[in-house]
Coordinates of C-alpha atoms and ligand atoms in Angstrom, one line a residue:
M17 CA 68.4 45.7 70.2
R18 CA 69.4 45.4 73.8
R19 CA 67.3 43.4 76.3
A20 CA 66.5 46.6 78.2
Y21 CA 66.4 50.4 77.9
D22 CA 65.4 53.2 80.2
A23 CA 62.6 54.0 77.8
V24 CA 60.8 52.3 74.9
V25 CA 58.8 54.4 72.5
V26 CA 56.3 52.6 70.4
G27 CA 55.6 54.3 67.1
S28 CA 57.4 57.2 65.4
G29 CA 54.8 59.8 64.4
Y30 CA 54.3 63.1 66.1
G31 CA 53.8 61.7 69.6
G32 CA 56.6 59.2 69.2
G33 CA 59.1 61.6 67.7
V34 CA 58.6 64.1 70.5
S35 CA 58.9 61.5 73.2
A36 CA 62.0 59.9 71.7
S37 CA 63.8 63.2 71.2
R38 CA 63.0 64.6 74.7
L39 CA 63.8 61.4 76.6
A40 CA 67.0 60.9 74.7
R41 CA 68.0 64.6 75.4
A42 CA 67.3 63.9 79.1
G43 CA 70.1 61.3 78.9
L44 CA 67.9 58.1 79.0
S45 CA 68.7 55.1 76.8
V46 CA 65.8 55.1 74.3
C47 CA 64.6 52.5 71.9
V48 CA 62.0 53.4 69.3
I49 CA 60.0 50.6 67.7
E50 CA 58.1 51.4 64.5
R51 CA 56.1 48.9 62.4
G52 CA 56.7 50.7 59.1
R53 CA 59.7 51.1 56.9
D54 CA 62.4 53.8 56.8
V55 CA 61.4 55.6 53.6
Q56 CA 64.0 58.1 52.5
T57 CA 63.5 61.3 50.6
G58 CA 63.4 60.3 46.9
E59 CA 61.8 56.9 47.6
F60 CA 58.2 58.1 47.9
P61 CA 55.7 56.9 45.3
G62 CA 55.7 59.1 42.2
R63 CA 53.9 56.7 39.8
L64 CA 50.7 54.6 40.1
P65 CA 52.4 51.2 40.4
E66 CA 54.6 52.5 43.2
L67 CA 51.6 54.0 44.9
R68 CA 49.7 50.7 44.7
R69 CA 52.7 48.9 46.3
E70 CA 52.4 51.3 49.2
L71 CA 48.7 50.6 49.9
Q72 CA 47.7 48.2 52.6
V73 CA 44.1 47.5 53.5
T74 CA 43.2 45.9 56.9
G75 CA 39.9 44.8 58.3
P76 CA 39.1 42.1 60.9
R77 CA 38.6 39.5 58.2
M78 CA 40.7 40.7 55.3
R79 CA 44.1 42.0 54.6
S80 CA 45.8 43.1 51.4
G81 CA 49.1 44.8 50.5
R82 CA 52.3 44.6 52.4
A83 CA 52.1 45.3 56.1
T84 CA 54.7 48.0 55.8
G85 CA 52.9 50.0 53.0
L86 CA 52.9 53.7 53.6
F87 CA 49.1 54.1 53.2
D88 CA 47.2 52.1 55.8
F89 CA 43.5 52.1 54.9
R90 CA 41.1 50.7 57.5
P91 CA 37.7 50.1 56.0
G92 CA 35.0 50.1 58.6
T93 CA 31.3 49.2 58.8
D94 CA 30.5 52.8 59.8
I95 CA 33.5 54.9 58.9
H96 CA 36.9 54.4 57.2
V97 CA 40.2 55.6 58.5
L98 CA 43.4 56.4 56.6
L99 CA 46.7 56.2 58.5
G100 CA 50.4 56.7 57.7
C101 CA 52.9 53.8 58.3
G102 CA 56.6 54.3 58.3
L103 CA 59.4 56.0 60.3
G104 CA 57.8 59.4 60.8
G105 CA 54.2 58.1 60.9
G106 CA 51.4 60.2 59.4
S107 CA 53.9 63.1 58.9
L108 CA 55.3 61.3 55.8
I109 CA 52.0 61.5 53.9
N110 CA 50.1 64.4 55.3
A111 CA 49.4 67.8 54.0
G112 CA 51.3 69.5 56.9
V113 CA 48.6 72.0 57.8
A114 CA 49.5 73.2 61.4
L115 CA 46.9 75.1 63.2
R116 CA 46.2 75.7 66.9
P117 CA 42.6 75.0 68.0
D118 CA 40.2 77.7 69.2
D119 CA 40.6 78.2 73.0
R120 CA 37.0 77.0 73.4
V121 CA 38.2 73.5 72.5
F122 CA 40.4 73.3 75.7
A123 CA 37.7 75.0 77.8
D124 CA 35.6 71.9 77.3
A125 CA 35.3 69.8 80.5
A126 CA 36.5 66.8 78.6
W127 CA 40.0 68.1 79.3
P128 CA 41.4 67.8 82.9
E129 CA 41.7 71.2 84.6
E130 CA 45.5 71.0 84.7
V131 CA 45.8 71.2 80.9
R132 CA 44.2 74.6 81.1
R133 CA 45.9 75.7 84.3
D134 CA 49.6 74.7 84.4
G135 CA 50.7 76.9 81.5
L136 CA 52.5 74.1 79.8
L137 CA 50.1 73.8 76.9
D138 CA 51.3 77.1 75.6
E139 CA 54.9 76.0 76.1
G140 CA 54.1 72.8 74.3
F141 CA 52.7 74.7 71.3
A142 CA 55.8 77.0 71.3
R143 CA 58.1 74.0 71.4
A144 CA 56.1 72.2 68.7
S145 CA 56.2 75.3 66.4
A146 CA 59.9 75.8 67.1
M147 CA 60.7 72.3 65.8
L148 CA 58.2 71.9 63.0
R149 CA 58.3 75.6 61.9
P150 CA 54.9 76.1 60.2
S151 CA 55.1 78.9 57.6
R152 CA 52.8 80.4 55.1
Y153 CA 53.5 80.5 51.4
P154 CA 54.4 84.2 50.8
R155 CA 52.8 84.6 47.3
P156 CA 49.6 82.5 47.4
S157 CA 47.8 84.6 44.7
E158 CA 50.3 83.4 42.1
L159 CA 48.8 79.9 42.4
A160 CA 45.7 78.9 40.4
K161 CA 44.2 76.8 43.2
Y162 CA 44.4 79.7 45.7
R163 CA 42.7 82.0 43.2
A164 CA 40.1 79.3 42.6
L165 CA 39.4 79.3 46.4
E166 CA 39.1 83.0 46.4
A167 CA 36.5 82.8 43.6
A168 CA 34.6 80.0 45.4
G169 CA 34.8 82.0 48.7
E170 CA 33.2 85.2 47.2
T171 CA 29.7 83.8 47.3
L172 CA 30.3 82.8 50.9
N173 CA 31.6 86.3 51.7
K174 CA 34.8 84.8 52.9
K175 CA 38.3 85.6 51.8
P176 CA 40.9 82.9 52.0
F177 CA 44.2 83.3 53.8
A178 CA 47.5 81.5 53.4
A179 CA 47.5 78.4 55.6
P180 CA 50.4 77.6 58.0
V181 CA 52.0 74.4 56.7
V182 CA 55.1 72.6 58.0
V183 CA 57.0 73.2 54.7
S184 CA 60.3 75.0 54.1
F185 CA 59.8 77.5 51.3
E186 CA 63.5 78.4 51.5
E187 CA 66.5 76.3 51.7
T188 CA 67.4 75.9 55.4
V189 CA 69.2 73.9 58.0
N190 CA 66.4 72.8 60.4
P191 CA 66.6 72.6 64.2
A192 CA 67.7 68.9 63.9
G193 CA 70.7 70.0 61.9
I194 CA 69.3 68.6 58.6
T195 CA 69.7 70.6 55.4
Q196 CA 66.4 71.0 53.6
P197 CA 66.0 72.3 50.1
A198 CA 63.3 74.8 49.3
C199 CA 59.8 73.5 48.3
T200 CA 59.4 73.1 44.6
L201 CA 55.6 73.6 44.8
C202 CA 55.1 70.2 43.2
G203 CA 51.9 69.5 45.2
D204 CA 52.8 65.9 46.0
C205 CA 53.0 66.3 49.9
C206 CA 50.3 63.6 50.5
A207 CA 52.3 60.9 48.7
G208 CA 55.5 61.9 50.5
C209 CA 57.9 64.7 49.8
N210 CA 60.7 63.6 47.4
V211 CA 62.4 67.0 47.7
G212 CA 62.9 67.0 51.5
A213 CA 61.1 70.3 52.0
K214 CA 58.3 69.0 54.1
N215 CA 59.2 69.2 57.8
T216 CA 58.3 65.7 58.7
I217 CA 59.0 63.9 61.9
A218 CA 61.5 61.8 59.9
I219 CA 63.7 64.9 59.4
T220 CA 63.1 66.7 62.6
Y221 CA 62.4 65.0 65.9
L222 CA 63.7 61.5 64.9
P223 CA 67.1 62.6 63.8
D224 CA 67.3 64.8 66.9
A225 CA 66.5 61.7 69.0
K226 CA 69.1 59.7 67.1
A227 CA 71.7 62.4 67.6
H228 CA 71.1 62.2 71.3
G229 CA 71.6 58.4 71.4
A230 CA 68.1 57.0 70.7
E231 CA 68.1 53.7 68.8
L232 CA 65.4 53.4 66.1
F233 CA 64.1 50.0 64.9
A234 CA 61.8 49.9 61.9
E235 CA 59.6 47.0 60.6
L236 CA 58.8 45.7 64.0
T237 CA 55.2 45.7 65.3
V238 CA 54.4 45.9 69.0
L239 CA 51.7 43.5 70.1
R240 CA 51.1 44.3 73.8
V241 CA 52.7 45.4 77.0
A242 CA 52.8 43.7 80.4
K243 CA 54.0 44.7 83.9
E244 CA 57.0 42.5 85.0
G245 CA 58.0 43.5 88.6
D246 CA 59.2 47.1 88.5
H247 CA 59.4 47.4 84.8
W248 CA 57.4 47.0 81.6
R249 CA 57.8 44.3 79.0
V250 CA 57.0 45.2 75.4
F251 CA 56.2 42.3 73.1
F252 CA 56.9 42.7 69.4
A253 CA 57.3 40.7 66.1
P254 CA 58.5 41.5 62.6
T255 CA 55.8 43.4 60.9
E256 CA 55.9 41.1 57.9
G257 CA 56.1 37.9 60.0
A258 CA 53.0 37.7 62.1
T259 CA 53.5 34.0 62.8
V260 CA 57.0 34.5 64.4
V261 CA 57.1 34.0 68.2
P262 CA 57.2 37.5 69.6
S263 CA 60.4 38.9 71.2
F264 CA 60.4 41.3 74.0
V265 CA 62.3 44.3 75.4
D266 CA 62.1 45.7 78.9
A267 CA 62.0 49.3 80.1
K268 CA 61.0 51.3 83.2
T269 CA 59.2 53.8 80.9
V270 CA 57.1 52.9 78.0
V271 CA 55.5 55.5 75.8
L272 CA 52.8 54.2 73.5
S273 CA 52.7 56.5 70.4
A274 CA 51.3 54.1 67.9
G275 CA 48.5 56.6 66.9
T276 CA 44.8 56.5 67.7
L277 CA 44.1 53.0 66.4
G278 CA 47.6 51.6 67.2
S279 CA 47.9 52.7 70.8
T280 CA 44.3 51.8 71.6
E281 CA 44.8 48.4 69.9
I282 CA 47.9 47.7 72.0
L283 CA 46.1 48.6 75.3
L284 CA 43.0 46.6 74.3
R285 CA 45.2 43.5 73.7
S286 CA 47.2 44.1 76.9
R287 CA 43.9 44.3 78.8
E288 CA 42.8 40.9 77.4
L289 CA 45.9 39.5 79.0
G290 CA 45.5 41.0 82.4
L291 CA 46.5 44.7 82.3
D292 CA 44.1 46.7 84.4
V293 CA 43.0 49.8 82.6
S294 CA 40.0 52.2 82.6
D295 CA 36.7 51.0 81.2
R296 CA 36.8 54.1 79.0
L297 CA 39.4 52.5 76.8
G298 CA 38.3 52.7 73.1
E299 CA 35.7 55.4 73.7
R300 CA 35.5 59.0 72.4
F301 CA 36.7 58.2 69.0
S302 CA 36.4 61.3 66.8
A303 CA 36.9 61.8 63.1
N304 CA 37.5 65.5 63.7
G305 CA 34.6 66.5 61.4
D306 CA 37.1 65.8 58.6
I307 CA 36.2 65.2 55.0
I308 CA 37.7 65.3 51.5
A309 CA 35.3 66.4 48.7
F310 CA 35.6 67.6 45.1
A311 CA 34.0 70.0 42.6
L312 CA 34.4 69.8 38.9
G313 CA 33.4 71.7 35.8
G314 CA 33.9 75.3 36.8
E315 CA 35.4 77.8 34.4
G316 CA 38.7 78.7 36.0
R317 CA 41.7 76.4 36.1
V318 CA 42.5 75.0 39.5
N319 CA 45.7 73.1 38.9
G320 CA 44.9 70.8 41.8
I321 CA 46.9 67.7 40.7
G322 CA 50.5 67.4 41.8
V323 CA 53.3 67.1 39.3
G324 CA 55.8 65.5 41.6
H325 CA 59.5 65.7 41.7
P326 CA 61.1 65.5 39.2
P327 CA 58.0 67.2 37.6
K328 CA 55.9 65.1 35.2
F329 CA 54.5 68.2 33.5
A330 CA 56.2 71.5 32.8
G331 CA 53.5 74.1 33.6
D332 CA 52.5 76.6 36.3
A333 CA 53.6 75.9 39.8
I334 CA 51.0 73.9 41.7
G335 CA 51.8 74.8 45.3
A336 CA 52.2 72.8 48.5
C337 CA 49.3 70.4 49.0
V338 CA 47.4 73.1 51.0
T339 CA 48.1 76.8 50.4
G340 CA 44.9 78.5 51.2
E341 CA 42.0 78.1 53.6
I342 CA 38.8 79.8 54.5
E343 CA 37.8 80.0 58.2
F344 CA 34.2 79.9 59.4
N345 CA 34.3 80.9 63.0
D346 CA 31.0 80.7 64.8
D347 CA 31.2 82.7 68.0
R348 CA 28.1 81.2 69.5
R349 CA 28.4 77.5 68.3
L350 CA 32.0 76.2 68.4
D351 CA 30.7 73.0 66.7
H352 CA 29.5 75.0 63.7
S353 CA 33.1 76.4 63.1
M354 CA 35.1 74.9 60.3
F355 CA 38.0 75.4 58.0
I356 CA 37.8 74.7 54.2
Q357 CA 41.2 74.1 52.7
E358 CA 42.1 73.7 49.0
G359 CA 44.0 70.5 48.4
V360 CA 46.1 68.8 45.8
L361 CA 45.9 65.2 44.7
P362 CA 49.3 63.5 44.4
S363 CA 50.7 63.0 40.9
A364 CA 50.9 59.2 41.3
L365 CA 47.0 59.2 41.3
A366 CA 46.8 61.1 38.0
P367 CA 46.2 58.1 35.8
L368 CA 43.3 57.0 38.0
L369 CA 41.5 60.3 38.2
P370 CA 39.7 60.1 34.8
V371 CA 38.6 56.6 35.7
F372 CA 37.3 57.6 39.1
F373 CA 35.3 60.4 37.7
L374 CA 34.0 58.4 34.7
S375 CA 33.0 55.5 36.8
G376 CA 30.9 57.8 39.0
G377 CA 29.4 59.0 35.7
R378 CA 30.0 62.6 36.7
L379 CA 32.6 63.8 34.2
I380 CA 31.6 64.0 30.7
G381 CA 34.7 64.5 28.7
A382 CA 37.1 62.7 31.1
A383 CA 38.2 60.7 28.1
Q384 CA 39.7 64.0 26.9
S385 CA 41.8 64.0 30.0
L386 CA 42.9 60.5 29.4
I387 CA 44.2 61.5 26.0
Q388 CA 45.6 64.9 26.8
G389 CA 46.8 64.1 30.3
V390 CA 45.1 65.3 33.4
Y391 CA 47.2 68.5 33.3
R392 CA 45.5 69.7 30.1
G393 CA 42.0 68.4 30.0
P394 CA 38.9 69.0 32.1
L395 CA 40.6 67.7 35.3
Q396 CA 42.6 71.0 35.3
H397 CA 39.3 72.3 36.8
L398 CA 39.1 69.7 39.6
Y399 CA 38.8 71.3 43.0
T400 CA 39.8 69.2 46.0
F401 CA 38.5 70.4 49.3
F402 CA 39.7 69.3 52.8
V403 CA 37.3 70.3 55.5
V404 CA 37.9 70.1 59.2
S405 CA 35.2 70.8 61.8
H406 CA 33.6 69.2 64.9
D407 CA 31.8 66.0 65.4
E408 CA 30.2 64.2 68.4
A409 CA 33.2 61.9 69.2
K410 CA 30.9 59.0 69.8
G411 CA 32.9 56.3 68.0
R412 CA 34.2 53.3 69.8
I413 CA 37.3 51.3 69.1
T414 CA 37.1 47.6 69.9
L415 CA 39.2 44.5 69.0
D416 CA 37.7 42.3 66.3
N417 CA 39.7 39.3 65.4
D418 CA 42.7 41.1 67.1
V419 CA 42.3 44.2 64.8
A420 CA 41.2 47.6 66.0
Q421 CA 37.8 48.5 64.6
V422 CA 35.8 51.6 64.9
A423 CA 32.0 51.2 65.5
W424 CA 29.9 54.4 65.2
P425 CA 26.3 53.6 64.2
G426 CA 24.7 56.7 62.7
V427 CA 28.0 58.5 62.2
A428 CA 27.0 59.7 58.7
E429 CA 23.8 61.2 60.0
Q430 CA 25.6 63.8 62.1
E431 CA 24.7 67.3 61.3
V432 CA 28.2 68.3 60.6
Y433 CA 28.3 66.4 57.3
A434 CA 25.1 68.1 56.1
R435 CA 26.5 71.5 57.1
I436 CA 29.7 70.9 55.1
D437 CA 27.8 69.6 52.1
A438 CA 25.6 72.7 52.0
I439 CA 28.5 75.1 52.1
L440 CA 30.6 73.2 49.5
S441 CA 27.7 72.9 47.2
K442 CA 27.1 76.6 47.3
A443 CA 30.7 77.4 46.8
A444 CA 30.9 75.0 43.8
A445 CA 27.8 76.3 42.2
A446 CA 29.1 79.9 42.5
V447 CA 32.0 79.0 40.2
G448 CA 29.9 76.9 37.8
A449 CA 31.2 73.6 39.2
R450 CA 29.3 70.5 40.3
Y451 CA 29.9 69.4 43.9
I452 CA 31.1 65.8 44.1
K453 CA 30.9 64.4 47.6
S454 CA 32.8 61.3 46.6
P455 CA 33.7 60.0 43.2
L456 CA 33.1 56.5 44.6
S457 CA 29.8 57.2 46.2
I458 CA 28.0 54.4 44.4
T459 CA 30.4 51.9 45.9
S460 CA 30.3 50.6 49.5
V461 CA 33.7 52.3 50.2
G462 CA 32.6 55.7 48.9
S463 CA 29.2 55.7 50.5
K464 CA 30.6 56.0 54.1
P465 CA 32.5 58.8 55.8
A466 CA 36.2 58.5 55.9
T467 CA 38.8 60.3 58.0
A468 CA 42.5 61.0 58.0
H469 CA 42.3 62.6 61.4
P470 CA 41.3 59.8 63.8
L471 CA 41.4 61.0 67.4
G472 CA 40.6 59.4 70.8
G473 CA 40.4 55.9 72.2
C474 CA 42.7 56.6 75.1
G475 CA 41.2 59.9 76.1
I476 CA 42.8 62.2 78.6
G477 CA 40.6 62.7 81.7
E478 CA 40.4 63.6 85.4
S479 CA 40.1 60.0 86.5
A480 CA 39.6 56.5 85.2
R481 CA 35.9 57.2 85.3
S482 CA 36.2 59.8 82.5
G483 CA 39.5 58.9 80.8
V484 CA 42.2 56.4 80.0
V485 CA 45.2 58.6 80.8
D486 CA 45.7 61.5 83.2
H487 CA 46.7 65.0 82.3
K488 CA 50.4 63.8 82.3
C489 CA 49.4 61.1 79.8
R490 CA 50.0 58.3 82.4
V491 CA 47.7 55.3 82.0
F492 CA 45.1 55.0 84.7
D493 CA 45.3 51.6 86.4
G494 CA 41.5 51.2 86.9
K495 CA 42.0 51.2 90.7
G496 CA 42.1 54.9 91.3
G497 CA 45.8 55.3 90.5
V498 CA 48.1 55.3 87.5
H499 CA 50.5 52.8 86.1
Q500 CA 53.9 54.2 86.9
G501 CA 56.0 54.4 83.7
L502 CA 53.3 53.7 81.2
Y503 CA 52.2 56.6 79.0
V504 CA 50.2 57.2 75.9
C505 CA 51.4 60.2 73.8
D506 CA 49.7 60.7 70.5
G507 CA 46.3 61.4 68.9
A508 CA 44.6 58.7 70.9
I509 CA 44.6 60.9 74.1
I510 CA 42.6 63.7 72.4
P511 CA 39.1 63.4 74.0
R512 CA 37.1 65.3 71.4
S513 CA 37.2 66.9 68.0
I514 CA 39.5 69.9 67.8
G515 CA 38.2 71.6 64.7
V516 CA 41.6 72.0 63.1
N517 CA 44.1 69.6 61.6
P518 CA 45.6 67.8 64.6
L519 CA 49.4 67.5 64.0
L520 CA 50.3 70.7 66.0
T521 CA 48.1 69.8 68.9
I522 CA 49.3 66.2 69.1
T523 CA 52.9 67.5 69.1
A524 CA 52.2 70.2 71.7
L525 CA 50.5 67.7 74.0
A526 CA 53.4 65.4 73.7
E527 CA 55.9 68.2 74.4
R528 CA 53.8 69.1 77.5
A529 CA 53.7 65.5 78.7
M530 CA 57.5 65.2 78.3
I531 CA 58.0 68.3 80.5
H532 CA 56.0 66.6 83.2
V533 CA 58.0 63.4 82.8
A534 CA 61.2 65.3 83.3
R535 CA 59.9 67.2 86.3
D536 CA 58.5 64.1 88.0
H537 CA 61.7 62.1 87.5
N538 CA 64.3 64.9 88.1
L539 CA 65.4 64.8 84.6
G540 CA 66.5 67.9 82.6
F541 CA 66.7 68.5 78.9
D542 CA 67.3 71.4 76.7
V543 CA 65.6 71.9 73.4
A544 CA 68.2 74.0 71.7
P545 CA 68.4 73.4 67.9
R546 CA 71.3 71.5 66.4
G547 CA 71.4 73.3 63.1
S548 CA 74.0 76.0 62.6
L549 CA 71.6 78.1 60.6
A550 CA 68.6 77.4 62.8
R551 CA 67.4 80.3 64.8
P552 CA 68.3 79.9 68.5
S553 CA 65.3 78.6 70.4
P554 CA 64.1 80.7 73.3
F555 CA 63.3 77.5 75.2
R556 CA 66.1 76.1 77.2
N557 CA 65.3 73.9 80.1
C558 CA 62.1 72.4 81.3
Ligands
LIG618 C1 46.6 61.9 53.8 C2 46.7 62.6 55.2 C3 46.7 64.0 55.3 C4 46.8 64.6 56.5 N1 46.9 66.0 56.6 C5 47.1 66.6 57.8 C6 47.4 67.9 57.8 O1 47.5 68.7 56.8 N2 47.5 68.5 59.1 C7 47.4 67.7 60.2 O2 47.5 68.3 61.3 N3 47.1 66.4 60.2 C8 47.0 65.8 59.0 N4 46.8 64.5 58.9 C9 46.7 63.7 60.2 C10 48.0 63.6 60.9 O3 49.0 63.2 60.1 C11 47.8 62.6 62.1 O4 46.8 63.2 62.9 C12 49.1 62.4 62.9 O5 50.0 61.8 62.0 C13 48.8 61.6 64.1 O6 50.0 61.6 64.9 P1 50.2 60.4 65.9 O7 51.5 60.7 66.6 O8 49.0 60.3 66.7 O9 50.3 59.1 65.1 P2 50.9 58.7 63.7 O10 51.5 59.8 63.1 O11 49.9 57.9 63.0 O12 52.1 57.7 64.2 C14 51.9 56.4 64.7 C15 53.0 55.6 64.3 O13 53.0 54.3 65.0 C16 53.2 53.2 64.1 N5 52.5 52.1 64.7 C17 51.2 51.8 64.7 N6 51.0 50.7 65.4 C18 52.2 50.2 65.8 C19 52.6 49.0 66.5 N7 51.7 48.1 66.9 N8 53.9 48.8 66.7 C20 54.8 49.7 66.2 N9 54.5 50.9 65.6 C21 53.2 51.1 65.3 C22 52.6 53.7 62.8 O14 53.2 53.0 61.7 C23 53.0 55.2 62.8 O15 54.3 55.4 62.3 C24 46.7 63.8 57.7 C25 46.7 62.4 57.6 C26 46.7 61.8 56.4 C27 46.7 60.3 56.3
LIG619 S1 54.9 70.7 47.4 FE1 56.4 69.2 46.8 S2 58.4 70.0 47.4 FE2 56.8 71.2 48.5 S3 56.6 70.1 50.5 FE3 55.0 69.3 49.1 S4 56.0 67.5 48.2 FE4 57.6 68.7 49.1

């Protein structure tokens, strides 16, 4: 690593990938620092021991697992959070559902007026879609889990439709010039795609950034940032060597894209050592009304357990992690709107599933699954539901023993969870299945809400009185201005729940912010695809 770059990007998920690609395309020298590992296609966990090695658990007074584990679980006193860790961030282990929020979300006064007015949000969504290429599986009714959702939806008078997911269902060369094979419908998206068909940040924005000169450094954790004269100093240490004296790198522009918990943690630490920031830092944490729940015992097969690649079981196609969804759109109450999506559990979890459900005492006959394998026994009938909706965004991220922690007293009592339970119980009963809110509900982990969609902490706002960053994602300095050259671009800036899975919105907001960076600094970049088979992009210059 050099001593200085034009720009340092911290983290390599959606926000980091966009920032690195666009700043490198603008001709800046760019350094990306990522705490996780560079996990290649084919190296994602396919078996339980591999999955266990990829699990890290961090609380203020405990840590287990290696600090570069792909699955970063943050148990909380009120709510738990699951994060991705690696070059590509959450994109490596997510389900890839890519939806644009209802317009009413952006009409909320929580967003600065410019976000609605300057037209660049639409451009951001267009650019995000051109790179990540969401598509819908063309033959969803061939998949048992989609038909199972249709059956469950009947009683709710709702028909499912195929969900847009960032998956390549045909062989392609993507806009970053990477050849991607077609999805094998193995269902293992949430353990990492070993086929290379999921359009992750690791095979889209990051290689694009690298091809334009960005330098990527993995397994280094950024601790804090500080202003040094006219530039920023970024302090970091090896992820697995917390005791090592931190090194630093300098840059005129620093983009914090370490995710909701990561970016907020870095700013909280930087504030402790003198950086002036808004008092709103840490506020407006939202879990995006997001839950995972189950139903078991219905008559129809669901086939909701992945088979992985190469497949562990030769049977029907499973489908990408999410294929179908049901939308509940409430015209009068945005906060009552929600999406129910059918999900797949990764194959590496298969040996644990009978144990989970037996230990909850809910699955009579799970032993049969142990003997016959989860693909033949009663667990063939296991429904996994992902639900995304709206919550009150009243969590607060603070530093406890130098670790970001979410405090949200009363989070579980929010109406949204009761609403979701009522709908899922009804849907499960209609197909003769039993609703299981959590197979671990008798444990302290399973009795609290958990989210994979953490948002907020560095909320966007009109001023430091209402937010932590302005509409261009520049960090407010707490004195009525902004810190020149210091940005947050990731899920941390989203000031409220958005009611849909957040990857597309985070990407779009980062694309929008990069257009502003370019305009403000007289930079230009094109976003033309690099792949020879890729469709030419209609977007050229910002
Ligand atoms: C199992 C699962 C399923 C999901 N399914 C979906 C879905 O279907 N659709 C959807 O829209 N969303 C989904 N999500 C959520 C989505 O993946 C996240 O919202 C998204 O990844 C957040 O993007 P980001 O850029 O804010 O941060 P991230 O993608 O989390 O990236 C942040 C990066 O910064 C790194 N980092 C953190 N701290 C530091 C530090 N101090 N120094 C250096 N690097 C650091 C992290 O390792 C990470 O790579 C899912 C998430 C999970 C866990
Ligand atoms: S279903 Fe399998 S092949 Fe398809 S995107 Fe998911 S993990 Fe990759």
